[in-house]
Amino acid sequence: MLLLVWRAFGDAIDSGHPADVIASLCAAVGLVWFAVCAVPLWVSDVREHRLPNRWTLLLVVGGVVTLGTATLLATDGSELAGRALRMVLAGLVYAAVLFVLHLATRGGMGMGDVKLAAGLGVYTGWLSWDGLLAAVVFGFLIGGLVALMLVAVRRATRSTQIAFGPSMMVGALVPLMLMEAG
């Protein structure tokens, strides 16, 4: 996404179309907003095993507003156009997948993780369906590796609760920072 925003901004400057310049800036603000929300979510989950509703909601709303505005302002030829529906659907899909896991694990996967998934899905789904899939896969891989390392160094057992939100956020950062749009 970072590459996409940078390239779209350069294309917008070259084309001289003000709507595309503003759309690129909105997408850049969306990335900054992601970071603003991720820091307190990360800290809270690690310290308290809680993902506060206020911050998960701000992540979702901020993503929908900034990235949705970018998509709606972008001209038809822009790389930023036509992403609104996929963005919303991806947020719903990621949240639904984690909600099913919440039910299947009888609360082992917390509702905070489910709400966080909605916001992460908005961001990665705005990029592409592949971006969403990469975020989910990387989130679970990173979470699994963290759990294995904690067990290996005897800082956790099979019954220890491990904050999954940070793994989900790092998993989402991989496509947001590295993937091209699809």
PDB file of C-alpha atoms in Angstrom:
ATOM      1  CA  MET A   1       0.000   0.000   0.000  1.00  0.00           C
ATOM      2  CA  LEU A   2       2.868   2.314   0.782  1.00  0.00           C
ATOM      3  CA  LEU A   3       4.227   1.689  -2.712  1.00  0.00           C
ATOM      4  CA  LEU A   4       0.779   2.162  -4.225  1.00  0.00           C
ATOM      5  CA  VAL A   5       0.211   5.480  -2.448  1.00  0.00           C
ATOM      6  CA  TRP A   6       3.661   6.727  -3.416  1.00  0.00           C
ATOM      7  CA  ARG A   7       3.176   5.755  -7.072  1.00  0.00           C
ATOM      8  CA  ALA A   8      -0.369   7.159  -7.167  1.00  0.00           C
ATOM      9  CA  PHE A   9       0.852  10.438  -5.704  1.00  0.00           C
ATOM     10  CA  GLY A  10       3.564  10.670  -8.368  1.00  0.00           C
ATOM     11  CA  ASP A  11       1.047   9.870 -11.122  1.00  0.00           C
ATOM     12  CA  ALA A  12      -1.369  12.464  -9.704  1.00  0.00           C
ATOM     13  CA  ILE A  13       1.323  15.143  -9.713  1.00  0.00           C
ATOM     14  CA  ASP A  14       2.247  14.228 -13.304  1.00  0.00           C
ATOM     15  CA  SER A  15      -1.381  14.307 -14.475  1.00  0.00           C
ATOM     16  CA  GLY A  16      -2.064  17.544 -12.642  1.00  0.00           C
ATOM     17  CA  HIS A  17      -5.581  16.427 -11.691  1.00  0.00           C
ATOM     18  CA  PRO A  18      -6.341  17.918  -8.246  1.00  0.00           C
ATOM     19  CA  ALA A  19      -8.788  15.129  -7.304  1.00  0.00           C
ATOM     20  CA  ASP A  20      -6.071  12.501  -7.710  1.00  0.00           C
ATOM     21  CA  VAL A  21      -3.615  14.537  -5.640  1.00  0.00           C
ATOM     22  CA  ILE A  22      -6.187  14.868  -2.839  1.00  0.00           C
ATOM     23  CA  ALA A  23      -7.057  11.157  -3.145  1.00  0.00           C
ATOM     24  CA  SER A  24      -3.385  10.224  -2.754  1.00  0.00           C
ATOM     25  CA  LEU A  25      -3.076  12.466   0.281  1.00  0.00           C
ATOM     26  CA  CYS A  26      -6.191  10.867   1.827  1.00  0.00           C
ATOM     27  CA  ALA A  27      -4.668   7.414   1.346  1.00  0.00           C
ATOM     28  CA  ALA A  28      -1.419   8.609   2.947  1.00  0.00           C
ATOM     29  CA  VAL A  29      -3.393  10.004   5.901  1.00  0.00           C
ATOM     30  CA  GLY A  30      -5.045   6.586   6.150  1.00  0.00           C
ATOM     31  CA  LEU A  31      -1.643   4.943   6.604  1.00  0.00           C
ATOM     32  CA  VAL A  32      -0.732   7.456   9.298  1.00  0.00           C
ATOM     33  CA  TRP A  33      -4.090   6.827  10.995  1.00  0.00           C
ATOM     34  CA  PHE A  34      -3.348   3.092  10.967  1.00  0.00           C
ATOM     35  CA  ALA A  35      -0.114   3.758  12.875  1.00  0.00           C
ATOM     36  CA  VAL A  36      -1.831   6.143  15.324  1.00  0.00           C
ATOM     37  CA  CYS A  37      -4.402   3.490  16.225  1.00  0.00           C
ATOM     38  CA  ALA A  38      -1.986   0.548  16.168  1.00  0.00           C
ATOM     39  CA  VAL A  39       0.282   1.890  18.916  1.00  0.00           C
ATOM     40  CA  PRO A  40      -2.282   2.063  21.754  1.00  0.00           C
ATOM     41  CA  LEU A  41      -3.924  -1.161  20.570  1.00  0.00           C
ATOM     42  CA  TRP A  42      -0.578  -2.963  20.654  1.00  0.00           C
ATOM     43  CA  VAL A  43       0.387  -1.609  24.077  1.00  0.00           C
ATOM     44  CA  SER A  44      -3.001  -2.373  25.598  1.00  0.00           C
ATOM     45  CA  ASP A  45      -3.103  -5.932  24.247  1.00  0.00           C
ATOM     46  CA  VAL A  46       0.407  -6.744  25.461  1.00  0.00           C
ATOM     47  CA  ARG A  47      -0.102  -5.189  28.919  1.00  0.00           C
ATOM     48  CA  GLU A  48      -3.734  -6.040  29.643  1.00  0.00           C
ATOM     49  CA  HIS A  49      -4.830  -8.566  26.993  1.00  0.00           C
ATOM     50  CA  ARG A  50      -7.463  -6.030  25.925  1.00  0.00           C
ATOM     51  CA  LEU A  51      -8.131  -4.279  22.652  1.00  0.00           C
ATOM     52  CA  PRO A  52     -10.253  -1.282  23.661  1.00  0.00           C
ATOM     53  CA  ASN A  53     -13.443  -0.739  21.668  1.00  0.00           C
ATOM     54  CA  ARG A  54     -12.622   2.939  21.304  1.00  0.00           C
ATOM     55  CA  TRP A  55      -9.408   2.234  19.397  1.00  0.00           C
ATOM     56  CA  THR A  56     -10.721  -0.677  17.321  1.00  0.00           C
ATOM     57  CA  LEU A  57     -13.677   1.509  16.292  1.00  0.00           C
ATOM     58  CA  LEU A  58     -11.357   4.425  15.481  1.00  0.00           C
ATOM     59  CA  LEU A  59      -9.275   2.098  13.309  1.00  0.00           C
ATOM     60  CA  VAL A  60     -12.340   0.957  11.348  1.00  0.00           C
ATOM     61  CA  VAL A  61     -13.919   4.394  11.003  1.00  0.00           C
ATOM     62  CA  GLY A  62     -10.618   6.101  10.200  1.00  0.00           C
ATOM     63  CA  GLY A  63      -9.833   3.516   7.529  1.00  0.00           C
ATOM     64  CA  VAL A  64     -13.283   3.738   5.949  1.00  0.00           C
ATOM     65  CA  VAL A  65     -13.215   7.545   5.966  1.00  0.00           C
ATOM     66  CA  THR A  66      -9.672   8.108   4.700  1.00  0.00           C
ATOM     67  CA  LEU A  67      -9.417   5.213   2.249  1.00  0.00           C
ATOM     68  CA  GLY A  68     -13.056   5.528   1.191  1.00  0.00           C
ATOM     69  CA  THR A  69     -12.540   9.214   0.479  1.00  0.00           C
ATOM     70  CA  ALA A  70      -9.398   8.417  -1.500  1.00  0.00           C
ATOM     71  CA  THR A  71     -11.315   5.894  -3.574  1.00  0.00           C
ATOM     72  CA  LEU A  72     -14.316   8.117  -4.160  1.00  0.00           C
ATOM     73  CA  LEU A  73     -12.235  11.178  -5.106  1.00  0.00           C
ATOM     74  CA  ALA A  74      -9.891   9.333  -7.458  1.00  0.00           C
ATOM     75  CA  THR A  75     -10.571   9.754 -11.162  1.00  0.00           C
ATOM     76  CA  ASP A  76     -11.528   6.699 -13.216  1.00  0.00           C
ATOM     77  CA  GLY A  77      -8.008   6.133 -14.548  1.00  0.00           C
ATOM     78  CA  SER A  78      -6.379   6.300 -11.124  1.00  0.00           C
ATOM     79  CA  GLU A  79      -5.039   3.226  -9.337  1.00  0.00           C
ATOM     80  CA  LEU A  80      -6.946   4.379  -6.260  1.00  0.00           C
ATOM     81  CA  ALA A  81     -10.399   4.202  -7.870  1.00  0.00           C
ATOM     82  CA  GLY A  82     -12.931   1.400  -7.407  1.00  0.00           C
ATOM     83  CA  ARG A  83     -11.880   0.019  -4.022  1.00  0.00           C
ATOM     84  CA  ALA A  84     -14.742   1.003  -1.714  1.00  0.00           C
ATOM     85  CA  LEU A  85     -16.897  -2.134  -1.912  1.00  0.00           C
ATOM     86  CA  ARG A  86     -13.963  -4.534  -1.594  1.00  0.00           C
ATOM     87  CA  MET A  87     -12.659  -2.539   1.383  1.00  0.00           C
ATOM     88  CA  VAL A  88     -15.950  -2.876   3.284  1.00  0.00           C
ATOM     89  CA  LEU A  89     -16.455  -6.527   2.343  1.00  0.00           C
ATOM     90  CA  ALA A  90     -12.908  -7.412   3.377  1.00  0.00           C
ATOM     91  CA  GLY A  91     -13.457  -5.872   6.803  1.00  0.00           C
ATOM     92  CA  LEU A  92     -16.615  -7.920   7.226  1.00  0.00           C
ATOM     93  CA  VAL A  93     -14.982 -11.126   5.959  1.00  0.00           C
ATOM     94  CA  TYR A  94     -11.952 -10.896   8.266  1.00  0.00           C
ATOM     95  CA  ALA A  95     -14.178 -10.108  11.261  1.00  0.00           C
ATOM     96  CA  ALA A  96     -16.520 -12.998  10.375  1.00  0.00           C
ATOM     97  CA  VAL A  97     -13.633 -15.470  10.140  1.00  0.00           C
ATOM     98  CA  LEU A  98     -12.336 -14.443  13.548  1.00  0.00           C
ATOM     99  CA  PHE A  99     -15.853 -14.473  15.010  1.00  0.00           C
ATOM    100  CA  VAL A 100     -16.232 -18.109  13.911  1.00  0.00           C
ATOM    101  CA  LEU A 101     -12.885 -18.836  15.582  1.00  0.00           C
ATOM    102  CA  HIS A 102     -14.091 -17.006  18.699  1.00  0.00           C
ATOM    103  CA  LEU A 103     -17.109 -19.301  18.836  1.00  0.00           C
ATOM    104  CA  ALA A 104     -15.111 -22.440  17.988  1.00  0.00           C
ATOM    105  CA  THR A 105     -12.488 -21.753  20.649  1.00  0.00           C
ATOM    106  CA  ARG A 106     -15.132 -20.811  23.230  1.00  0.00           C
ATOM    107  CA  GLY A 107     -13.599 -17.427  23.825  1.00  0.00           C
ATOM    108  CA  GLY A 108      -9.962 -18.421  23.293  1.00  0.00           C
ATOM    109  CA  MET A 109      -9.956 -15.904  20.484  1.00  0.00           C
ATOM    110  CA  GLY A 110     -11.200 -12.718  22.096  1.00  0.00           C
ATOM    111  CA  MET A 111     -13.878 -10.375  20.783  1.00  0.00           C
ATOM    112  CA  GLY A 112     -11.274  -7.601  20.727  1.00  0.00           C
ATOM    113  CA  ASP A 113      -9.394  -9.615  18.105  1.00  0.00           C
ATOM    114  CA  VAL A 114     -12.629  -9.947  16.116  1.00  0.00           C
ATOM    115  CA  LYS A 115     -13.161  -6.169  16.183  1.00  0.00           C
ATOM    116  CA  LEU A 116      -9.520  -5.526  15.325  1.00  0.00           C
ATOM    117  CA  ALA A 117      -9.908  -7.843  12.330  1.00  0.00           C
ATOM    118  CA  ALA A 118     -12.622  -5.580  10.934  1.00  0.00           C
ATOM    119  CA  GLY A 119     -10.234  -2.622  10.842  1.00  0.00           C
ATOM    120  CA  LEU A 120      -7.315  -4.630   9.505  1.00  0.00           C
ATOM    121  CA  GLY A 121      -9.605  -6.083   6.847  1.00  0.00           C
ATOM    122  CA  VAL A 122     -10.641  -2.589   5.754  1.00  0.00           C
ATOM    123  CA  TYR A 123      -7.017  -1.581   5.247  1.00  0.00           C
ATOM    124  CA  THR A 124      -5.722  -4.754   3.612  1.00  0.00           C
ATOM    125  CA  GLY A 125      -8.899  -5.268   1.585  1.00  0.00           C
ATOM    126  CA  TRP A 126      -8.571  -1.748   0.217  1.00  0.00           C
ATOM    127  CA  LEU A 127      -5.261  -2.924  -1.182  1.00  0.00           C
ATOM    128  CA  SER A 128      -6.551  -6.210  -2.678  1.00  0.00           C
ATOM    129  CA  TRP A 129      -8.091  -9.563  -1.813  1.00  0.00           C
ATOM    130  CA  ASP A 130      -4.561 -10.985  -1.897  1.00  0.00           C
ATOM    131  CA  GLY A 131      -3.570  -8.329   0.640  1.00  0.00           C
ATOM    132  CA  LEU A 132      -6.338  -9.494   2.965  1.00  0.00           C
ATOM    133  CA  LEU A 133      -5.332 -13.134   2.568  1.00  0.00           C
ATOM    134  CA  ALA A 134      -1.679 -12.284   3.216  1.00  0.00           C
ATOM    135  CA  ALA A 135      -2.620 -10.365   6.376  1.00  0.00           C
ATOM    136  CA  VAL A 136      -4.611 -13.302   7.741  1.00  0.00           C
ATOM    137  CA  VAL A 137      -1.939 -15.877   6.903  1.00  0.00           C
ATOM    138  CA  PHE A 138       0.956 -13.781   8.201  1.00  0.00           C
ATOM    139  CA  GLY A 139      -0.982 -12.884  11.356  1.00  0.00           C
ATOM    140  CA  PHE A 140      -1.542 -16.530  12.225  1.00  0.00           C
ATOM    141  CA  LEU A 141       2.011 -17.538  11.276  1.00  0.00           C
ATOM    142  CA  ILE A 142       3.512 -14.792  13.418  1.00  0.00           C
ATOM    143  CA  GLY A 143       1.147 -15.589  16.291  1.00  0.00           C
ATOM    144  CA  GLY A 144       2.080 -19.258  16.102  1.00  0.00           C
ATOM    145  CA  LEU A 145       5.798 -18.500  16.044  1.00  0.00           C
ATOM    146  CA  VAL A 146       5.468 -16.188  19.050  1.00  0.00           C
ATOM    147  CA  ALA A 147       3.581 -18.881  20.962  1.00  0.00           C
ATOM    148  CA  LEU A 148       6.176 -21.529  20.079  1.00  0.00           C
ATOM    149  CA  MET A 149       9.042 -19.282  21.140  1.00  0.00           C
ATOM    150  CA  LEU A 150       7.351 -18.463  24.456  1.00  0.00           C
ATOM    151  CA  VAL A 151       6.771 -22.168  25.148  1.00  0.00           C
ATOM    152  CA  ALA A 152      10.347 -23.006  24.113  1.00  0.00           C
ATOM    153  CA  VAL A 153      11.813 -20.518  26.587  1.00  0.00           C
ATOM    154  CA  ARG A 154       9.307 -21.630  29.234  1.00  0.00           C
ATOM    155  CA  ARG A 155       7.554 -18.275  29.499  1.00  0.00           C
ATOM    156  CA  ALA A 156       4.250 -19.867  28.467  1.00  0.00           C
ATOM    157  CA  THR A 157       2.371 -23.150  28.588  1.00  0.00           C
ATOM    158  CA  ARG A 158      -0.479 -24.507  26.485  1.00  0.00           C
ATOM    159  CA  SER A 159      -2.974 -22.721  28.726  1.00  0.00           C
ATOM    160  CA  THR A 160      -1.233 -19.308  28.767  1.00  0.00           C
ATOM    161  CA  GLN A 161      -3.158 -16.488  27.132  1.00  0.00           C
ATOM    162  CA  ILE A 162      -1.049 -14.753  24.511  1.00  0.00           C
ATOM    163  CA  ALA A 163      -1.925 -11.367  23.042  1.00  0.00           C
ATOM    164  CA  PHE A 164      -2.836 -12.039  19.404  1.00  0.00           C
ATOM    165  CA  GLY A 165      -3.514  -8.433  18.364  1.00  0.00           C
ATOM    166  CA  PRO A 166       0.166  -7.530  17.819  1.00  0.00           C
ATOM    167  CA  SER A 167       0.614 -10.566  15.567  1.00  0.00           C
ATOM    168  CA  MET A 168      -2.468  -9.556  13.593  1.00  0.00           C
ATOM    169  CA  MET A 169      -1.151  -6.008  13.204  1.00  0.00           C
ATOM    170  CA  VAL A 170       2.281  -7.154  12.024  1.00  0.00           C
ATOM    171  CA  GLY A 171       0.551  -9.585   9.666  1.00  0.00           C
ATOM    172  CA  ALA A 172      -1.392  -6.660   8.186  1.00  0.00           C
ATOM    173  CA  LEU A 173       1.719  -4.505   7.941  1.00  0.00           C
ATOM    174  CA  VAL A 174       3.371  -6.981   5.586  1.00  0.00           C
ATOM    175  CA  PRO A 175       0.947  -6.391   2.695  1.00  0.00           C
ATOM    176  CA  LEU A 176       0.404  -2.737   3.612  1.00  0.00           C
ATOM    177  CA  MET A 177       4.106  -1.992   3.290  1.00  0.00           C
ATOM    178  CA  LEU A 178       5.204  -4.436   0.614  1.00  0.00           C
ATOM    179  CA  MET A 179       2.403  -5.531  -1.699  1.00  0.00           C
ATOM    180  CA  GLU A 180       1.347  -3.960  -4.937  1.00  0.00           C
ATOM    181  CA  ALA A 181      -2.332  -3.303  -5.525  1.00  0.00           C
ATOM    182  CA  GLY A 182      -4.497  -5.882  -7.203  1.00  0.00           C
TER     183      GLY A 182
END
